[in-house]
Coordinates of C-alpha atoms in Angstrom, one line a residue:
X14 CA 70.3 -31.0 -189.8
X15 CA 71.6 -28.7 -192.6
X16 CA 75.3 -29.5 -192.9
X17 CA 75.8 -26.1 -194.6
X18 CA 74.9 -24.3 -191.4
X19 CA 77.0 -24.0 -188.3
X20 CA 75.8 -26.0 -185.3
X21 CA 75.3 -24.9 -181.7
X22 CA 74.7 -27.4 -178.9
X23 CA 73.2 -26.8 -175.4
X24 CA 74.8 -29.0 -172.8
X25 CA 74.8 -29.2 -169.0
X26 CA 74.0 -31.4 -166.1
X27 CA 70.3 -32.5 -165.6
X28 CA 67.6 -30.0 -164.6
X29 CA 69.3 -26.7 -165.4
X30 CA 66.7 -25.8 -168.0
X31 CA 68.3 -26.9 -171.3
X32 CA 65.0 -27.8 -173.0
X33 CA 63.4 -24.5 -171.8
X34 CA 66.2 -22.6 -173.3
X35 CA 66.0 -24.6 -176.5
X36 CA 62.3 -23.8 -176.9
X37 CA 62.9 -20.2 -176.1
X38 CA 65.6 -19.9 -178.8
X39 CA 63.6 -21.5 -181.5
X40 CA 60.4 -19.9 -180.3
X41 CA 58.5 -23.2 -180.3
X42 CA 57.5 -25.9 -177.8
X43 CA 59.5 -28.8 -179.3
X44 CA 61.5 -30.3 -176.4
X45 CA 59.5 -31.5 -173.4
X46 CA 60.1 -29.5 -170.3
X47 CA 59.6 -31.1 -166.9
X48 CA 61.1 -31.0 -163.4
X49 CA 62.4 -34.6 -163.7
X50 CA 65.9 -35.7 -164.6
X51 CA 66.3 -37.6 -167.8
X52 CA 63.2 -36.2 -169.7
X53 CA 65.3 -35.3 -172.7
X54 CA 67.2 -38.4 -173.7
X55 CA 68.0 -38.0 -177.4
X56 CA 69.5 -35.1 -179.3
X57 CA 66.8 -32.8 -180.6
X58 CA 67.6 -30.6 -183.7
X59 CA 66.0 -27.5 -184.9
X60 CA 66.8 -24.5 -187.1
X61 CA 67.4 -21.2 -185.3
X62 CA 68.0 -17.7 -186.7
X63 CA 69.1 -14.4 -185.3
X64 CA 70.0 -11.2 -187.1
X65 CA 69.7 -13.0 -190.5
X66 CA 72.2 -15.6 -189.4
X67 CA 71.0 -19.2 -189.4
X68 CA 72.4 -22.2 -187.4
X69 CA 71.4 -25.7 -186.3
X70 CA 70.5 -25.9 -182.6
X71 CA 70.8 -29.1 -180.6
X72 CA 69.1 -29.8 -177.3
X73 CA 70.8 -32.7 -175.4
X74 CA 70.1 -34.7 -172.3
X75 CA 71.6 -33.9 -168.9
X76 CA 75.2 -35.2 -168.6
X77 CA 75.8 -37.0 -165.3
X78 CA 78.2 -39.4 -163.7
X79 CA 75.4 -41.0 -161.7
X80 CA 74.9 -44.1 -163.9
X81 CA 72.2 -45.4 -161.6
X82 CA 69.8 -43.0 -163.3
X83 CA 67.7 -44.5 -166.0
X84 CA 69.4 -44.6 -169.5
X85 CA 72.2 -42.3 -168.1
X86 CA 75.0 -44.1 -170.0
X87 CA 73.1 -43.8 -173.3
X88 CA 72.2 -40.1 -172.5
X89 CA 75.9 -39.3 -171.8
X90 CA 76.8 -40.9 -175.2
X91 CA 74.2 -38.6 -176.9
X92 CA 75.6 -35.5 -175.1
X93 CA 79.2 -36.4 -176.2
X94 CA 78.0 -36.8 -179.9
X95 CA 76.2 -33.4 -179.6
X96 CA 79.5 -31.8 -178.4
X97 CA 81.4 -33.4 -181.2
X98 CA 79.0 -32.1 -183.8
X99 CA 78.9 -28.5 -182.5
X100 CA 80.9 -25.5 -183.6
X101 CA 79.8 -23.6 -180.5
X102 CA 78.6 -25.0 -177.2
X103 CA 76.3 -23.2 -174.7
X104 CA 77.3 -24.6 -171.3
X105 CA 74.2 -24.0 -169.2
X106 CA 74.3 -23.7 -165.4
X107 CA 71.8 -22.7 -162.7
X108 CA 72.1 -19.5 -160.7
X109 CA 69.9 -21.1 -158.0
X110 CA 72.2 -24.1 -157.5
X111 CA 75.6 -22.4 -158.1
X112 CA 78.5 -24.5 -159.3
X113 CA 78.0 -28.2 -158.5
X114 CA 80.3 -31.2 -158.8
X115 CA 78.6 -32.3 -162.0
X116 CA 79.0 -28.8 -163.5
X117 CA 82.8 -29.2 -162.9
X118 CA 82.7 -32.6 -164.6
X119 CA 81.0 -31.1 -167.7
X120 CA 83.4 -28.1 -167.6
X121 CA 86.4 -30.4 -167.7
X122 CA 85.0 -32.4 -170.6
X123 CA 84.4 -29.1 -172.5
X124 CA 87.9 -28.0 -172.0
X125 CA 89.3 -31.3 -173.1
X126 CA 87.4 -31.2 -176.5
X127 CA 88.6 -27.6 -177.1
X128 CA 85.4 -26.2 -178.6
X129 CA 84.2 -22.5 -178.4
X130 CA 82.1 -22.3 -175.2
X131 CA 79.6 -19.8 -173.9
X132 CA 78.7 -20.1 -170.2
X133 CA 75.1 -19.2 -169.7
X134 CA 73.7 -18.9 -166.1
X135 CA 70.1 -19.8 -166.2
X136 CA 67.4 -18.8 -163.7
X137 CA 69.1 -15.3 -163.2
X138 CA 65.6 -13.8 -162.7
X139 CA 66.7 -10.7 -160.7
X140 CA 69.6 -8.3 -160.4
X141 CA 71.1 -10.0 -157.3
X142 CA 71.3 -13.3 -159.1
X143 CA 72.7 -11.6 -162.2
X144 CA 75.5 -10.1 -160.1
X145 CA 76.6 -13.5 -158.8
X146 CA 77.4 -14.5 -162.4
X147 CA 81.0 -13.3 -161.8
X148 CA 81.5 -16.3 -159.5
X149 CA 81.4 -18.5 -162.7
X150 CA 84.7 -17.0 -164.0
X151 CA 86.4 -19.7 -162.0
X152 CA 85.3 -22.2 -164.6
X153 CA 87.9 -20.8 -166.9
X154 CA 85.7 -19.7 -169.8
X155 CA 84.8 -16.2 -171.2
X156 CA 82.4 -13.8 -169.4
X157 CA 79.3 -15.7 -168.3
X158 CA 75.9 -14.6 -169.7
X159 CA 73.1 -14.3 -167.1
X160 CA 69.7 -15.4 -168.6
X161 CA 66.2 -16.6 -167.6
X162 CA 64.9 -19.0 -170.1
X163 CA 61.4 -18.9 -168.7
X164 CA 61.1 -15.1 -168.6
X165 CA 63.2 -14.4 -171.7
X166 CA 65.8 -12.3 -169.8
X167 CA 69.2 -12.0 -171.4
X168 CA 68.2 -14.2 -174.4
X169 CA 69.1 -11.6 -177.1
X170 CA 72.5 -11.1 -175.4
X171 CA 73.1 -14.8 -175.5
X172 CA 72.1 -14.9 -179.2
X173 CA 74.5 -12.0 -179.9
X174 CA 77.3 -14.1 -178.3
X175 CA 76.4 -17.1 -180.3
X176 CA 76.4 -15.2 -183.6
X177 CA 79.8 -13.7 -182.8
X178 CA 81.4 -17.1 -182.4
X179 CA 79.8 -19.3 -185.1
X180 CA 81.8 -19.7 -188.3
X181 CA 80.9 -18.0 -191.5
X182 CA 79.4 -21.0 -193.2
X183 CA 76.6 -20.5 -195.7
X184 CA 73.5 -19.5 -193.7
X185 CA 70.7 -20.1 -196.1
X186 CA 67.5 -21.4 -194.6
X187 CA 67.0 -25.1 -194.3
X188 CA 66.2 -26.6 -197.7
X189 CA 62.8 -28.1 -198.0
X190 CA 62.9 -31.8 -197.5
X191 CA 60.3 -34.6 -197.4
X192 CA 59.1 -35.0 -193.9
X193 CA 58.5 -38.6 -192.8
X194 CA 57.0 -39.4 -189.5
X195 CA 57.6 -42.8 -187.9
X196 CA 54.8 -43.7 -185.5
X197 CA 53.4 -46.7 -183.7
X198 CA 53.0 -48.3 -180.3
X199 CA 56.0 -48.4 -177.9
X200 CA 58.7 -50.9 -178.6
X201 CA 57.9 -51.8 -182.2
X202 CA 61.3 -50.7 -183.5
X203 CA 60.9 -47.1 -184.5
X204 CA 64.3 -45.9 -183.2
X205 CA 65.9 -49.0 -184.7
X206 CA 64.4 -48.2 -188.1
X207 CA 65.8 -44.6 -187.9
X208 CA 69.3 -45.9 -186.9
X209 CA 69.3 -48.5 -189.8
X210 CA 69.1 -45.5 -192.2
X211 CA 72.1 -43.8 -190.5
X212 CA 75.7 -44.5 -190.0
X213 CA 75.5 -43.4 -186.3
X214 CA 73.3 -44.1 -183.3
X215 CA 71.2 -41.0 -183.6
X216 CA 68.5 -42.3 -181.2
X217 CA 68.7 -44.5 -178.1
X218 CA 67.6 -48.1 -178.9
X219 CA 66.3 -50.1 -176.0
X220 CA 63.9 -53.0 -175.4
X221 CA 62.1 -51.1 -172.7
X222 CA 58.9 -49.5 -174.0
X223 CA 58.8 -45.7 -173.9
X224 CA 62.5 -45.0 -174.4
X225 CA 61.8 -42.2 -176.9
X226 CA 59.7 -39.4 -175.3
X227 CA 60.6 -36.5 -177.5
X228 CA 60.0 -36.5 -181.2
X229 CA 63.5 -36.6 -182.8
X230 CA 64.2 -35.1 -186.2
X231 CA 66.9 -36.8 -188.3
X232 CA 68.1 -35.4 -191.6
X233 CA 69.4 -37.8 -194.3
X234 CA 70.0 -37.8 -198.0
X235 CA 69.2 -40.9 -200.1
X236 CA 70.1 -41.0 -203.8
X237 CA 70.1 -37.2 -203.9
X238 CA 66.7 -36.8 -202.1
X239 CA 66.6 -34.9 -198.7
X240 CA 64.5 -36.4 -196.0
X241 CA 63.6 -35.3 -192.5
X242 CA 62.6 -38.3 -190.4
X243 CA 60.8 -37.9 -187.1
X244 CA 60.9 -40.7 -184.6
X245 CA 58.2 -40.3 -182.1
X246 CA 57.2 -41.7 -178.7
X247 CA 54.8 -44.6 -178.9
X248 CA 51.1 -44.1 -178.1
X249 CA 49.8 -46.0 -175.0
X250 CA 46.4 -47.7 -174.7
X251 CA 44.9 -46.2 -171.5
X252 CA 45.2 -42.4 -171.3
X253 CA 44.4 -42.5 -167.6
X254 CA 47.6 -44.5 -167.0
X255 CA 49.8 -41.9 -168.7
X256 CA 51.9 -39.6 -166.5
X257 CA 52.1 -36.0 -167.6
X258 CA 55.4 -36.5 -169.5
X259 CA 53.9 -39.4 -171.5
X260 CA 50.8 -37.4 -172.2
X261 CA 53.0 -34.7 -173.7
X262 CA 54.7 -37.4 -175.8
X263 CA 51.3 -38.6 -177.1
X264 CA 50.5 -35.0 -178.0
X265 CA 53.8 -34.8 -179.9
X266 CA 52.9 -37.9 -181.8
X267 CA 49.7 -36.3 -183.0
X268 CA 51.6 -33.2 -184.0
X269 CA 54.1 -35.4 -185.9
X270 CA 51.2 -36.8 -187.9
X271 CA 49.9 -33.4 -188.7
X272 CA 53.3 -32.0 -189.7
X273 CA 54.6 -35.0 -191.7
X274 CA 54.2 -35.3 -195.5
X275 CA 54.2 -39.1 -195.3
X276 CA 53.9 -41.4 -192.3
X277 CA 55.2 -44.9 -191.6
X278 CA 52.9 -46.8 -189.2
X279 CA 55.3 -49.4 -187.7
X280 CA 53.7 -52.6 -186.4
X281 CA 55.6 -55.5 -184.8
X282 CA 54.7 -58.8 -186.5
X283 CA 54.7 -60.5 -183.1
X284 CA 52.0 -58.2 -181.8
X285 CA 48.4 -58.1 -183.0
X286 CA 47.0 -55.0 -184.7
X287 CA 45.5 -53.2 -181.7
X288 CA 43.1 -50.4 -180.9
X289 CA 46.1 -48.1 -180.7
X290 CA 47.0 -48.9 -184.3
X291 CA 43.4 -48.4 -185.3
X292 CA 43.3 -45.1 -183.4
X293 CA 46.5 -43.9 -185.2
X294 CA 45.1 -44.9 -188.6
X295 CA 41.9 -43.0 -187.8
X296 CA 43.9 -39.9 -187.1
X297 CA 45.8 -40.4 -190.3
X298 CA 42.6 -40.8 -192.3
X299 CA 41.0 -37.7 -190.8
X300 CA 44.1 -35.7 -191.6
X301 CA 44.3 -37.1 -195.2
X302 CA 47.9 -38.2 -194.6
X303 CA 49.6 -40.7 -196.8
X304 CA 50.7 -43.7 -194.7
X305 CA 52.7 -46.9 -195.3
X306 CA 51.7 -49.7 -192.9
X307 CA 55.1 -51.3 -192.2
X308 CA 55.4 -54.7 -190.6
X309 CA 58.7 -55.0 -188.7
X310 CA 60.7 -58.0 -187.5
X311 CA 59.8 -60.2 -190.4
X312 CA 63.0 -62.3 -190.3
X313 CA 61.2 -65.7 -190.0
X314 CA 58.0 -65.0 -191.9
X315 CA 57.0 -67.3 -194.8
X316 CA 55.0 -66.1 -197.9
X317 CA 51.8 -67.6 -196.4
X318 CA 52.5 -65.8 -193.1
X319 CA 52.7 -62.5 -195.0
X320 CA 49.5 -63.1 -196.8
X321 CA 47.7 -63.9 -193.6
X322 CA 49.1 -60.7 -191.9
X323 CA 48.0 -58.6 -194.9
X324 CA 44.5 -60.1 -194.7
X325 CA 44.3 -59.3 -191.0
X326 CA 45.5 -55.7 -191.6
X327 CA 43.0 -55.1 -194.4
X328 CA 40.2 -56.3 -192.1
X329 CA 41.4 -54.1 -189.2
X330 CA 41.9 -51.0 -191.5
X331 CA 38.9 -51.6 -193.8
X332 CA 38.0 -47.9 -193.4
X333 CA 41.3 -47.1 -195.2
X334 CA 41.7 -49.8 -197.9
X335 CA 44.0 -47.6 -199.9
X336 CA 47.0 -47.9 -197.6
X337 CA 50.0 -49.8 -198.9
X338 CA 51.6 -52.6 -196.7
X339 CA 55.3 -53.4 -196.6
X340 CA 57.4 -55.9 -194.7
X341 CA 60.8 -55.0 -193.2
X342 CA 63.4 -56.0 -190.7
X343 CA 64.8 -52.8 -189.2
X344 CA 67.4 -54.6 -187.2
X345 CA 68.7 -56.7 -190.2
X346 CA 68.2 -53.7 -192.6
X347 CA 66.0 -55.9 -194.8
X348 CA 63.8 -54.0 -197.3
X349 CA 64.8 -50.7 -195.7
X350 CA 65.6 -49.0 -199.0
X351 CA 62.5 -50.5 -200.7
X352 CA 60.6 -48.7 -198.0
X353 CA 62.3 -45.4 -198.9
X354 CA 61.6 -46.1 -202.6
X355 CA 57.9 -46.5 -201.7
X356 CA 58.0 -43.2 -199.8
X357 CA 59.5 -41.5 -202.9
X358 CA 56.9 -43.1 -205.1
X359 CA 54.0 -41.9 -202.9
X360 CA 55.5 -38.4 -202.8
X361 CA 55.4 -38.2 -206.6
X362 CA 51.8 -39.5 -206.7
X363 CA 50.5 -37.2 -204.1
X364 CA 51.8 -34.1 -206.0
X365 CA 50.3 -35.2 -209.4
X366 CA 48.4 -32.5 -211.4
X367 CA 45.3 -33.6 -213.3
X368 CA 43.9 -31.9 -216.3
X369 CA 40.4 -30.7 -215.6
X370 CA 39.1 -31.6 -219.0
X371 CA 40.3 -35.2 -218.5
X372 CA 38.5 -35.2 -215.2
X373 CA 35.1 -34.2 -216.7
X374 CA 35.6 -36.8 -219.5
X375 CA 36.2 -39.3 -216.6
X376 CA 33.0 -38.2 -214.8
X377 CA 30.9 -38.7 -217.9
X378 CA 32.4 -42.1 -218.6
X379 CA 31.9 -43.6 -215.1
X380 CA 28.2 -42.5 -215.2
X381 CA 27.8 -44.4 -218.4
X382 CA 29.4 -47.4 -216.7
X383 CA 27.4 -47.1 -213.5
X384 CA 24.7 -44.4 -213.0
X385 CA 24.2 -42.9 -209.5
X386 CA 21.3 -44.7 -207.8
X387 CA 17.9 -43.0 -208.1
X388 CA 16.3 -41.5 -205.1
X389 CA 12.5 -41.8 -204.8
X390 CA 12.3 -42.1 -208.5
X391 CA 14.4 -38.9 -209.1
X392 CA 17.5 -39.2 -211.4
X393 CA 20.7 -38.1 -209.7
X394 CA 23.2 -36.4 -212.1
X395 CA 26.8 -35.5 -211.6
X396 CA 27.4 -32.5 -213.9
X397 CA 30.9 -31.3 -213.2
X398 CA 34.1 -32.2 -211.3
X399 CA 37.0 -30.0 -210.3
X400 CA 40.2 -30.6 -208.4
X401 CA 42.4 -29.0 -205.7
X402 CA 45.8 -30.2 -204.5
X403 CA 47.2 -28.0 -201.8
X404 CA 47.9 -30.5 -199.0
X405 CA 46.1 -33.6 -200.5
X406 CA 44.0 -34.4 -203.6
X407 CA 40.5 -32.9 -203.1
X408 CA 37.9 -33.6 -205.8
X409 CA 34.7 -31.5 -205.8
X410 CA 31.7 -32.9 -207.7
X411 CA 28.7 -30.8 -208.5
X412 CA 25.3 -32.5 -208.6
X413 CA 21.6 -31.6 -209.1
X414 CA 20.9 -33.3 -205.7
X415 CA 24.1 -33.6 -203.7
X416 CA 22.2 -34.6 -200.5
X417 CA 21.0 -37.8 -202.2
X418 CA 24.3 -39.0 -203.6
X419 CA 24.8 -42.3 -201.8
X420 CA 28.1 -42.8 -199.9
X421 CA 28.5 -46.2 -201.7
X422 CA 28.6 -44.3 -205.1
X423 CA 31.1 -41.8 -203.7
X424 CA 33.3 -44.7 -202.7
X425 CA 32.9 -46.1 -206.3
X426 CA 34.0 -42.8 -207.7
X427 CA 37.0 -42.7 -205.4
X428 CA 38.1 -46.2 -206.4
X429 CA 37.8 -45.2 -210.1
X430 CA 39.8 -42.0 -209.5
X431 CA 42.6 -44.0 -207.9
X432 CA 42.8 -46.5 -210.8
X433 CA 42.5 -44.0 -213.6
X434 CA 44.7 -41.2 -212.3
X435 CA 47.4 -43.4 -210.6
X436 CA 46.6 -42.4 -207.0
X437 CA 47.1 -45.8 -205.4
X438 CA 48.3 -45.3 -201.8
X439 CA 47.1 -41.7 -201.6
X440 CA 44.3 -40.5 -199.4
X441 CA 41.9 -38.4 -201.3
X442 CA 38.9 -36.3 -200.4
X443 CA 35.6 -36.1 -202.4
X444 CA 33.0 -33.5 -201.7
X445 CA 29.6 -33.4 -203.4
X446 CA 28.0 -30.0 -203.8
X447 CA 25.1 -28.4 -205.5
X448 CA 25.4 -26.9 -208.9
X449 CA 27.9 -24.1 -209.1
X450 CA 25.2 -21.5 -209.4
X451 CA 23.2 -23.2 -206.7
X452 CA 23.8 -22.1 -203.1
X453 CA 23.0 -25.5 -201.6
X454 CA 26.0 -27.4 -200.1

């Protein structure tokens, strides 16, 4: 969250359409929408802009006094934190249900905290429902705004109201920060790791697998460096066993991998490296994403234990031998800032620029050390190498017979590139093509 920008929170009881409105306002599908209470559990943050005015928008869970609902106490805590952070609160109700007892409870809480409140009546899909919005004056706030989050009715009017109330803080766009995705199986400590980096309980921590369903963005600054950390729902083993909410959460995990600059694959030292972990690593490799394999809950590990675990991981992830491995205890905050230092180090390495003349000197030298294997008596020559670095380091080598360059030699070149150009821990891509004046690829 950009502290320079004003903050707007969407609050209300369960099932009034808060996540649908959140997605409508930011024009993206970030929060999971579903007709089940408690789907949104944590606070979800995103940048929103209207008429050249920017603000932070928070989606919160449904506030309820029914503490028999799963995680309701924790959800209520998250809602109260969202209220405290907000400059303006959008109090969302449903035109279909009218004013309920739980709406009155939320209304009283909002009056007690004394924040600026906009009452929005969702599901006002027709004129008749819009006219009933006058009934909501009894709540004691300003004129209600009838909207339909699904159909986009009244959204511009709601945004106009928000802009009229938010304070005139600096409204520059969110500064670019390093995006870190924390991924892994359920219950390996992802939320605990995020919380250990913060002074508040930003995400709900529980020993029940699957607590985090949404991907949650957290903004922090460490030693002057801005980070956006995304905590994701854990991937499950059997897709057939996923209900539709969990399926969306798995999709969100994949999107987190794609959208992150660097990922932390968290593994519980008490659990074996599983097919799920291998599946995640395969996605990371295919997307050329830098990743730090991080072993959590190491409180009682000896040096020999760590060596054994490293050996097992190297065997399981032999298709990605470049990944660094670290050991932490998220709960005890052990090695947490060493992990951040490693993230910063990888960030610097992945952005390195390499002189092309140095590259071609390198190409000549490695062929003197080890020539490409001959094919049917024909000499294979690598004549030129160039380099791109938009999203990841991509080296393009031109050869007289690209189709005959053996994969083992490409792997040799990759290892040499890592050693010579200081790219340890960075996924790189190597393409072998025909001579630049040759149309073969």
